[in-house]
Amino acid sequence: MNIRAKDCAVRCMMLESFLALGAAVASIQFQPMFTATERQAVHDYWAQPGRYEVVPPKDFAKVGLWQVRLTVAGSTWLWTFNRARGVAMKPTSDITGKEERDKAWDTWIGSKFDHDRWQAGQVATAANALVGSKPSTVDTSVPQSEPPMPGPMPEDMVTFVQQPYTSMVNGVPTQNPAPGNPPAFAEAVVPMEHLVTFDDGTELVYQDNVKMRARYPYYRFDQGVMAAGKRVSSLPAKELDVLLKLAGVTQSEARVMKAVSILEGGFDSVNTYDTGYVSVGFIQFASLKDGAGSLGKVLLDFKTQDPAGFQSYFRKFGLDVTPQGSLVALDWQTGYEAQGPEANRRIIEDKRLIAVFQRAGLKSSSFNASQIRTAKSQYYPGEDVIDIGFLGVSQTGKVSQFIKSEAGMATLMDRKVNTGSFGPLVTILQKIALEKNLRSFDDFAKYERQIVTELKYRKDYLADKTLSQPK
């Protein structure tokens, strides 16, 4: 064999190895969760007449067929703009800047919001007149007379929105695209109702284009829906106690969780319109942009603890979870299997699938126990490891080594649920260690009341007589 032939042979072998490696990697990246038989069964279930229907909302005669809504683009721009200028945001209220510069910018944004909503209202009124759907009530969030035009942005705001900004991502400075020119903040839409009916008679109804307040910065999917569900706190005490026991939560842990009001939402609550992507359950376990998140953990726990129940409540309808905790969603018509971010999109678009989650929250004790277990592992502070790094030396210990009371646990849990951290805990421990010359984490237990007093956040759990107190 000549040199050229040898070279060709080597190249061919390398190409074959490369292709084989690529195929192997592809097979690792995607492992089908449903067999052909299972995909056919899911298709046959949802193809039955009466399973799914889309109709105009029942109250359209009152509110009009065409209605004014916040735009996804406008909400996204507002989030980006506020993040770029370092203004904190909350889902429950409008937050504006405190600097003089920010006040001028917010005044301009408010004018644009008002004028955009008025323009969208004019479109909705004209469209309703064309279809003979004049509303009998007035949407008070829409100006009835034309507000002043906002005019050009303040000059410094024009410059600001054209500049990229830096934010910290996992402790690393990261450059982000500029907010850019603000889009329209309002539009006229026709919300539609989606009716899903299961073979056990369960009927669930959703409406897309969910109505948000004008300056809500977390709205991302106009095809998203929501259902508040039945509050856990309204369940009979015996029924809740059974679920807590099924979840492996002790009576002491349950008292702490109740005191912090973590058991307030609905097991059957669902939401697919905001930055959580697919959010389900009493603390809105979310899949987030990767299609996994805490919701994936809930599903994985349910699948592990009760495989038969998971099959009955999820896989039967085309939903699953990978061993890594990524959501899986079938397109029931084509059999295409979406995982992770694609599964997010599938669930948001196909209301049948979010209805599967809500039905499980309504009917499955095992699914609800998985929610409670996941909430405990995510927020209950007892097993959290604290590193005080005292005098440059790493000193670690668990919260349960020095927090012995329910009031103390509730104080730390309240901070963790609402802020994602324990606030000044490390600083407090360092100060006590220095003042008292402590040598062990266990010794901090002697000063539990002092620690809890200094950690008080929203509520004084030391005054809660339903909880055990520090000695």
GROMACS .gro file of C-alpha atoms in nm, residues 29-422:
model
  394
   29GLN     CA    1  -2.785   1.322   2.541
   30PHE     CA    2  -3.129   1.191   2.443
   31GLN     CA    3  -3.280   0.877   2.587
   32PRO     CA    4  -3.649   0.826   2.493
   33MET     CA    5  -3.872   0.789   2.797
   34PHE     CA    6  -4.174   0.646   2.610
   35THR     CA    7  -4.201   0.333   2.398
   36ALA     CA    8  -4.387   0.329   2.067
   37THR     CA    9  -4.677   0.149   2.238
   38GLU     CA   10  -4.692   0.413   2.511
   39ARG     CA   11  -4.685   0.697   2.260
   40GLN     CA   12  -4.975   0.538   2.075
   41ALA     CA   13  -5.170   0.503   2.400
   42VAL     CA   14  -5.120   0.871   2.482
   43HIS     CA   15  -5.236   0.963   2.131
   44ASP     CA   16  -5.547   0.747   2.159
   45TYR     CA   17  -5.638   0.899   2.495
   46TRP     CA   18  -5.621   1.263   2.388
   47ALA     CA   19  -5.773   1.196   2.046
   48GLN     CA   20  -6.105   1.098   2.205
   49PRO     CA   21  -6.387   1.350   2.141
   50GLY     CA   22  -6.457   1.595   2.422
   51ARG     CA   23  -6.112   1.583   2.576
   52TYR     CA   24  -6.018   1.940   2.480
   53GLU     CA   25  -6.206   2.245   2.358
   54VAL     CA   26  -6.115   2.610   2.294
   55VAL     CA   27  -6.394   2.870   2.315
   56PRO     CA   28  -6.435   3.245   2.377
   57PRO     CA   29  -6.447   3.332   2.748
   58LYS     CA   30  -6.788   3.304   2.910
   59ASP     CA   31  -6.774   3.664   3.034
   60PHE     CA   32  -6.699   3.823   2.695
   61ALA     CA   33  -7.041   3.995   2.689
   62LYS     CA   34  -6.941   4.175   3.009
   63VAL     CA   35  -6.576   4.257   2.937
   64GLY     CA   36  -6.572   4.245   2.556
   65LEU     CA   37  -6.426   3.990   2.318
   66TRP     CA   38  -6.121   4.211   2.258
   67GLN     CA   39  -5.942   4.324   2.574
   68VAL     CA   40  -5.629   4.520   2.671
   69ARG     CA   41  -5.328   4.329   2.801
   70LEU     CA   42  -4.967   4.395   2.895
   71THR     CA   43  -4.732   4.282   2.617
   72VAL     CA   44  -4.470   4.014   2.680
   73ALA     CA   45  -4.211   4.233   2.507
   74GLY     CA   46  -4.299   4.530   2.728
   75SER     CA   47  -4.281   4.329   3.049
   76THR     CA   48  -3.947   4.178   2.944
   77TRP     CA   49  -3.805   4.521   2.859
   78LEU     CA   50  -3.915   4.658   3.196
   79TRP     CA   51  -3.740   4.371   3.378
   80THR     CA   52  -3.420   4.422   3.177
   81PHE     CA   53  -3.427   4.800   3.225
   82ASN     CA   54  -3.477   4.777   3.602
   83ARG     CA   55  -3.203   4.515   3.631
   84ALA     CA   56  -2.964   4.728   3.429
   85ARG     CA   57  -3.013   5.029   3.657
   86GLY     CA   58  -3.001   4.820   3.975
   87VAL     CA   59  -3.362   4.871   4.087
   88ALA     CA   60  -3.508   4.584   4.290
   89MET     CA   61  -3.832   4.428   4.168
   90LYS     CA   62  -4.115   4.242   4.340
   91PRO     CA   63  -4.392   4.034   4.183
   92THR     CA   64  -4.652   4.194   4.410
   93SER     CA   65  -4.589   4.566   4.363
   94ASP     CA   66  -4.449   4.827   4.127
   95ILE     CA   67  -4.096   4.928   4.223
   96THR     CA   68  -3.943   5.251   4.101
   97GLY     CA   69  -3.604   5.413   4.143
   98LYS     CA   70  -3.523   5.649   4.431
   99GLU     CA   71  -3.259   5.865   4.259
  100GLU     CA   72  -3.362   6.189   4.087
  101ARG     CA   73  -3.249   6.041   3.757
  102ASP     CA   74  -3.467   5.735   3.809
  103LYS     CA   75  -3.768   5.943   3.909
  104ALA     CA   76  -3.753   6.132   3.579
  105TRP     CA   77  -3.716   5.807   3.387
  106ASP     CA   78  -4.007   5.645   3.573
  107THR     CA   79  -4.226   5.946   3.499
  108TRP     CA   80  -4.157   5.904   3.127
  109ILE     CA   81  -4.219   5.527   3.145
  110GLY     CA   82  -4.549   5.590   3.326
  111SER     CA   83  -4.658   5.829   3.052
  112LYS     CA   84  -4.575   5.571   2.787
  113PHE     CA   85  -4.763   5.299   2.977
  114ASP     CA   86  -5.073   5.520   2.998
  115HIS     CA   87  -5.067   5.620   2.632
  116ASP     CA   88  -4.997   5.266   2.511
  117ARG     CA   89  -5.289   5.132   2.714
  118TRP     CA   90  -5.517   5.405   2.578
  119GLN     CA   91  -5.414   5.319   2.220
  120ALA     CA   92  -5.472   4.947   2.282
  121GLY     CA   93  -5.809   5.037   2.430
  122GLN     CA   94  -5.904   5.222   2.113
  123VAL     CA   95  -5.815   4.916   1.904
  124ALA     CA   96  -6.017   4.688   2.135
  125THR     CA   97  -6.319   4.922   2.122
  126ALA     CA   98  -6.313   4.936   1.742
  127ALA     CA   99  -6.269   4.559   1.711
  128ASN     CA  100  -6.553   4.490   1.955
  129ALA     CA  101  -6.779   4.725   1.756
  130LEU     CA  102  -6.704   4.531   1.437
  131VAL     CA  103  -6.808   4.199   1.595
  132GLY     CA  104  -7.096   4.342   1.796
  133SER     CA  105  -6.931   4.277   2.131
  134LYS     CA  106  -6.966   4.602   2.323
  135PRO     CA  107  -6.864   4.538   2.686
  136SER     CA  108  -7.112   4.622   2.960
  137THR     CA  109  -6.835   4.717   3.207
  138VAL     CA  110  -6.538   4.951   3.180
  139ASP     CA  111  -6.179   4.837   3.224
  140THR     CA  112  -6.060   5.095   3.476
  141SER     CA  113  -5.694   5.013   3.402
  142VAL     CA  114  -5.735   5.168   3.056
  143PRO     CA  115  -5.752   5.552   3.028
  144GLN     CA  116  -6.089   5.657   2.884
  145SER     CA  117  -5.956   5.980   2.736
  146GLU     CA  118  -5.628   6.025   2.554
  147PRO     CA  119  -5.338   6.095   2.793
  148PRO     CA  120  -5.057   6.329   2.689
  149MET     CA  121  -4.800   6.179   2.453
  150PRO     CA  122  -4.487   6.075   2.645
  151GLY     CA  123  -4.256   6.255   2.401
  152PRO     CA  124  -3.887   6.166   2.362
  153MET     CA  125  -3.711   5.988   2.646
  154PRO     CA  126  -3.493   6.202   2.875
  155GLU     CA  127  -3.156   6.249   2.707
  156ASP     CA  128  -2.959   6.049   2.965
  157MET     CA  129  -3.215   5.767   2.939
  158VAL     CA  130  -3.163   5.751   2.561
  159THR     CA  131  -2.792   5.697   2.622
  160PHE     CA  132  -2.850   5.448   2.905
  161VAL     CA  133  -3.081   5.209   2.716
  162GLN     CA  134  -2.827   5.179   2.433
  163GLN     CA  135  -2.543   5.064   2.659
  164PRO     CA  136  -2.477   4.701   2.764
  165TYR     CA  137  -2.475   4.648   3.139
  166THR     CA  138  -2.284   4.422   3.378
  167SER     CA  139  -2.442   4.191   3.634
  168MET     CA  140  -2.305   3.923   3.866
  169VAL     CA  141  -2.381   3.563   3.761
  170ASN     CA  142  -2.261   3.303   4.013
  171GLY     CA  143  -2.012   3.558   4.144
  172VAL     CA  144  -1.874   3.637   3.798
  173PRO     CA  145  -1.922   3.980   3.630
  174THR     CA  146  -2.120   3.916   3.312
  175GLN     CA  147  -2.198   4.162   3.033
  176ASN     CA  148  -2.559   4.172   2.912
  177PRO     CA  149  -2.716   4.330   2.603
  178ALA     CA  150  -2.849   4.685   2.635
  179PRO     CA  151  -3.220   4.720   2.722
  180GLY     CA  152  -3.274   4.895   2.388
  181ASN     CA  153  -3.571   5.094   2.268
  182PRO     CA  154  -3.886   5.027   2.474
  183PRO     CA  155  -4.160   4.844   2.280
  184ALA     CA  156  -4.535   4.895   2.309
  185PHE     CA  157  -4.642   4.810   2.665
  186ALA     CA  158  -5.004   4.721   2.579
  187GLU     CA  159  -5.201   4.549   2.305
  188ALA     CA  160  -5.555   4.438   2.218
  189VAL     CA  161  -5.605   4.060   2.234
  190VAL     CA  162  -5.882   3.801   2.237
  191PRO     CA  163  -5.837   3.580   2.546
  192MET     CA  164  -5.961   3.226   2.489
  193GLU     CA  165  -6.086   2.961   2.730
  194HIS     CA  166  -5.939   2.611   2.725
  195LEU     CA  167  -6.153   2.325   2.859
  196VAL     CA  168  -5.984   1.994   2.947
  197THR     CA  169  -6.191   1.690   3.048
  198PHE     CA  170  -6.046   1.367   3.191
  199ASP     CA  171  -6.203   1.022   3.182
  200ASP     CA  172  -6.280   1.038   3.556
  201GLY     CA  173  -6.503   1.342   3.496
  202THR     CA  174  -6.252   1.604   3.615
  203GLU     CA  175  -6.310   1.926   3.417
  204LEU     CA  176  -6.053   2.205   3.426
  205VAL     CA  177  -6.082   2.547   3.259
  206TYR     CA  178  -5.806   2.798   3.181
  207GLN     CA  179  -5.790   3.136   3.010
  208ASP     CA  180  -5.482   3.248   2.818
  209ASN     CA  181  -5.358   3.607   2.791
  210VAL     CA  182  -5.375   3.637   3.169
  211LYS     CA  183  -5.453   3.989   3.288
  212MET     CA  184  -5.151   4.146   3.459
  213ARG     CA  185  -5.114   4.483   3.623
  214ALA     CA  186  -4.969   4.741   3.384
  215ARG     CA  187  -4.609   4.732   3.513
  216TYR     CA  188  -4.565   4.363   3.593
  217PRO     CA  189  -4.202   4.275   3.500
  218TYR     CA  190  -4.227   3.894   3.498
  219TYR     CA  191  -4.487   3.826   3.223
  220ARG     CA  192  -4.332   3.603   2.952
  221PHE     CA  193  -4.592   3.385   2.779
  222ASP     CA  194  -4.921   3.517   2.644
  223GLN     CA  195  -5.034   3.159   2.587
  224GLY     CA  196  -4.968   3.082   2.952
  225VAL     CA  197  -5.248   3.020   3.202
  226MET     CA  198  -5.297   3.002   3.578
  227ALA     CA  199  -5.518   2.848   3.845
  228ALA     CA  200  -5.486   2.943   4.212
  229GLY     CA  201  -5.612   2.612   4.347
  230LYS     CA  202  -5.740   2.535   4.696
  231ARG     CA  203  -5.523   2.669   4.978
  232VAL     CA  204  -5.353   2.398   5.182
  233SER     CA  205  -5.430   2.593   5.499
  234SER     CA  206  -5.801   2.546   5.429
  235LEU     CA  207  -5.777   2.166   5.435
  236PRO     CA  208  -5.918   1.982   5.737
  237ALA     CA  209  -5.644   1.942   6.000
  238LYS     CA  210  -5.667   1.561   5.992
  239GLU     CA  211  -5.630   1.552   5.613
  240LEU     CA  212  -5.320   1.772   5.625
  241ASP     CA  213  -5.172   1.570   5.910
  242VAL     CA  214  -5.206   1.252   5.703
  243LEU     CA  215  -5.019   1.416   5.415
  244LEU     CA  216  -4.744   1.545   5.645
  245LYS     CA  217  -4.700   1.197   5.792
  246LEU     CA  218  -4.692   1.045   5.443
  247ALA     CA  219  -4.421   1.296   5.351
  248GLY     CA  220  -4.213   1.200   5.654
  249VAL     CA  221  -4.248   1.539   5.823
  250THR     CA  222  -4.237   1.526   6.203
  251GLN     CA  223  -4.490   1.711   6.416
  252SER     CA  224  -4.222   1.960   6.521
  253GLU     CA  225  -4.121   2.028   6.159
  254ALA     CA  226  -4.488   2.065   6.067
  255ARG     CA  227  -4.541   2.329   6.336
  256VAL     CA  228  -4.244   2.524   6.201
  257MET     CA  229  -4.366   2.501   5.840
  258LYS     CA  230  -4.714   2.614   5.943
  259ALA     CA  231  -4.577   2.904   6.147
  260VAL     CA  232  -4.373   3.029   5.852
  261SER     CA  233  -4.687   3.001   5.635
  262ILE     CA  234  -4.508   2.780   5.386
  263LEU     CA  235  -4.819   2.560   5.375
  264GLU     CA  236  -5.041   2.834   5.233
  265GLY     CA  237  -5.071   2.785   4.857
  266GLY     CA  238  -5.262   2.513   4.675
  267PHE     CA  239  -5.132   2.166   4.588
  268ASP     CA  240  -5.327   2.207   4.263
  269SER     CA  241  -5.200   2.559   4.185
  270VAL     CA  242  -5.052   2.600   3.834
  271ASN     CA  243  -4.894   2.888   3.642
  272THR     CA  244  -4.734   2.899   3.296
  273TYR     CA  245  -4.720   3.272   3.213
  274ASP     CA  246  -4.413   3.405   3.400
  275THR     CA  247  -4.039   3.366   3.447
  276GLY     CA  248  -4.087   3.039   3.636
  277TYR     CA  249  -4.194   2.883   3.301
  278VAL     CA  250  -4.397   2.590   3.446
  279SER     CA  251  -4.483   2.646   3.814
  280VAL     CA  252  -4.690   2.400   4.016
  281GLY     CA  253  -4.797   2.343   4.374
  282PHE     CA  254  -4.827   2.516   4.708
  283ILE     CA  255  -4.495   2.703   4.684
  284GLN     CA  256  -4.492   2.717   4.304
  285PHE     CA  257  -4.219   2.462   4.230
  286ALA     CA  258  -4.079   2.595   3.900
  287SER     CA  259  -3.912   2.429   3.603
  288LEU     CA  260  -3.726   2.752   3.510
  289LYS     CA  261  -3.563   2.804   3.170
  290ASP     CA  262  -3.384   2.466   3.167
  291GLY     CA  263  -3.706   2.271   3.212
  292ALA     CA  264  -3.599   2.109   3.539
  293GLY     CA  265  -3.569   2.314   3.860
  294SER     CA  266  -3.756   2.233   4.178
  295LEU     CA  267  -4.054   2.105   3.978
  296GLY     CA  268  -3.832   1.837   3.828
  297LYS     CA  269  -3.730   1.739   4.182
  298VAL     CA  270  -4.095   1.703   4.286
  299LEU     CA  271  -4.171   1.479   3.989
  300LEU     CA  272  -3.858   1.271   4.043
  301ASP     CA  273  -3.949   1.221   4.409
  302PHE     CA  274  -4.304   1.116   4.312
  303LYS     CA  275  -4.176   0.878   4.046
  304THR     CA  276  -3.928   0.723   4.290
  305GLN     CA  277  -4.163   0.695   4.587
  306ASP     CA  278  -4.475   0.582   4.398
  307PRO     CA  279  -4.400   0.450   4.046
  308ALA     CA  280  -4.755   0.318   3.996
  309GLY     CA  281  -4.906   0.650   4.102
  310PHE     CA  282  -4.669   0.840   3.873
  311GLN     CA  283  -4.771   0.620   3.583
  312SER     CA  284  -5.139   0.679   3.656
  313TYR     CA  285  -5.118   1.055   3.707
  314PHE     CA  286  -4.843   1.159   3.464
  315ARG     CA  287  -4.699   0.906   3.218
  316LYS     CA  288  -5.044   0.794   3.108
  317PHE     CA  289  -5.103   1.145   2.975
  318GLY     CA  290  -4.764   1.206   2.813
  319LEU     CA  291  -4.556   1.358   3.096
  320ASP     CA  292  -4.242   1.215   3.255
  321VAL     CA  293  -3.914   1.321   3.416
  322THR     CA  294  -3.558   1.206   3.338
  323PRO     CA  295  -3.330   1.057   3.606
  324GLN     CA  296  -3.153   1.395   3.606
  325GLY     CA  297  -3.478   1.579   3.688
  326SER     CA  298  -3.559   1.728   3.347
  327LEU     CA  299  -3.923   1.749   3.240
  328VAL     CA  300  -4.042   1.531   2.949
  329ALA     CA  301  -4.354   1.612   2.746
  330LEU     CA  302  -4.500   1.428   2.448
  331ASP     CA  303  -4.662   1.595   2.151
  332TRP     CA  304  -4.962   1.364   2.159
  333GLN     CA  305  -5.032   1.408   1.786
  334THR     CA  306  -4.684   1.334   1.649
  335GLY     CA  307  -4.526   1.136   1.932
  336TYR     CA  308  -4.234   1.382   1.943
  337GLU     CA  309  -4.069   1.369   2.285
  338ALA     CA  310  -3.962   1.708   2.420
  339GLN     CA  311  -3.721   1.730   2.712
  340GLY     CA  312  -3.597   2.017   2.926
  341PRO     CA  313  -3.652   2.362   2.766
  342GLU     CA  314  -3.854   2.205   2.483
  343ALA     CA  315  -4.079   2.038   2.738
  344ASN     CA  316  -4.141   2.379   2.894
  345ARG     CA  317  -4.268   2.510   2.561
  346ARG     CA  318  -4.482   2.203   2.503
  347ILE     CA  319  -4.653   2.232   2.844
  348ILE     CA  320  -4.710   2.607   2.804
  349GLU     CA  321  -4.862   2.562   2.457
  350ASP     CA  322  -5.072   2.250   2.523
  351LYS     CA  323  -5.317   2.315   2.806
  352ARG     CA  324  -5.389   1.944   2.834
  353LEU     CA  325  -5.048   1.898   2.992
  354ILE     CA  326  -5.072   2.167   3.259
  355ALA     CA  327  -5.415   2.024   3.341
  356VAL     CA  328  -5.241   1.694   3.418
  357PHE     CA  329  -5.041   1.870   3.691
  358GLN     CA  330  -5.349   2.036   3.838
  359ARG     CA  331  -5.549   1.712   3.840
  360ALA     CA  332  -5.263   1.537   4.025
  361GLY     CA  333  -5.264   1.814   4.286
  362LEU     CA  334  -5.638   1.769   4.328
  363LYS     CA  335  -5.643   1.391   4.353
  364SER     CA  336  -5.304   1.235   4.436
  365SER     CA  337  -5.193   1.219   4.799
  366SER     CA  338  -4.857   1.080   4.687
  367PHE     CA  339  -4.795   1.375   4.454
  368ASN     CA  340  -4.885   1.620   4.731
  369ALA     CA  341  -4.659   1.437   4.977
  370SER     CA  342  -4.377   1.476   4.723
  371GLN     CA  343  -4.443   1.849   4.718
  372ILE     CA  344  -4.414   1.864   5.098
  373ARG     CA  345  -4.095   1.652   5.101
  374THR     CA  346  -3.935   1.871   4.835
  375ALA     CA  347  -4.032   2.188   5.020
  376LYS     CA  348  -3.878   2.052   5.338
  377SER     CA  349  -3.552   1.958   5.167
  378GLN     CA  350  -3.542   2.294   4.992
  379TYR     CA  351  -3.626   2.525   5.282
  380TYR     CA  352  -3.611   2.352   5.621
  381PRO     CA  353  -3.281   2.476   5.767
  382GLY     CA  354  -3.186   2.197   6.008
  383GLU     CA  355  -2.938   2.020   5.780
  384ASP     CA  356  -2.789   2.334   5.624
  385VAL     CA  357  -2.413   2.360   5.678
  386ILE     CA  358  -2.278   2.694   5.801
  387ASP     CA  359  -1.915   2.798   5.751
  388ILE     CA  360  -1.817   3.088   5.976
  389GLY     CA  361  -1.460   3.107   5.844
  390PHE     CA  362  -1.352   3.237   6.182
  391LEU     CA  363  -1.009   3.402   6.190
  392GLY     CA  364  -0.937   3.272   5.843
  393VAL     CA  365  -0.998   2.910   5.942
  394SER     CA  366  -1.293   2.718   5.798
  395GLN     CA  367  -1.521   2.610   6.080
  396THR     CA  368  -1.838   2.435   5.975
  397GLY     CA  369  -2.141   2.290   6.144
  398LYS     CA  370  -2.510   2.219   6.086
  399VAL     CA  371  -2.786   2.456   6.191
  400SER     CA  372  -2.936   2.179   6.406
  401GLN     CA  373  -2.620   2.177   6.623
  402PHE     CA  374  -2.704   2.517   6.772
  403ILE     CA  375  -3.071   2.583   6.684
  404LYS     CA  376  -3.273   2.348   6.903
  405SER     CA  377  -3.611   2.524   6.927
  406GLU     CA  378  -3.898   2.545   6.682
  407ALA     CA  379  -3.898   2.923   6.717
  408GLY     CA  380  -3.534   2.930   6.611
  409MET     CA  381  -3.595   2.702   6.314
  410ALA     CA  382  -3.893   2.914   6.208
  411THR     CA  383  -3.682   3.231   6.223
  412LEU     CA  384  -3.416   3.085   5.993
  413MET     CA  385  -3.670   2.921   5.764
  414ASP     CA  386  -3.859   3.249   5.726
  415ARG     CA  387  -3.541   3.417   5.604
  416LYS     CA  388  -3.452   3.130   5.372
  417VAL     CA  389  -3.798   3.116   5.212
  418ASN     CA  390  -3.822   3.491   5.156
  419THR     CA  391  -3.461   3.592   5.084
  420GLY     CA  392  -3.280   3.273   4.985
  421SER     CA  393  -3.024   3.313   5.266
  422PHE     CA  394  -2.982   3.335   5.645
   0.00000   0.00000   0.00000
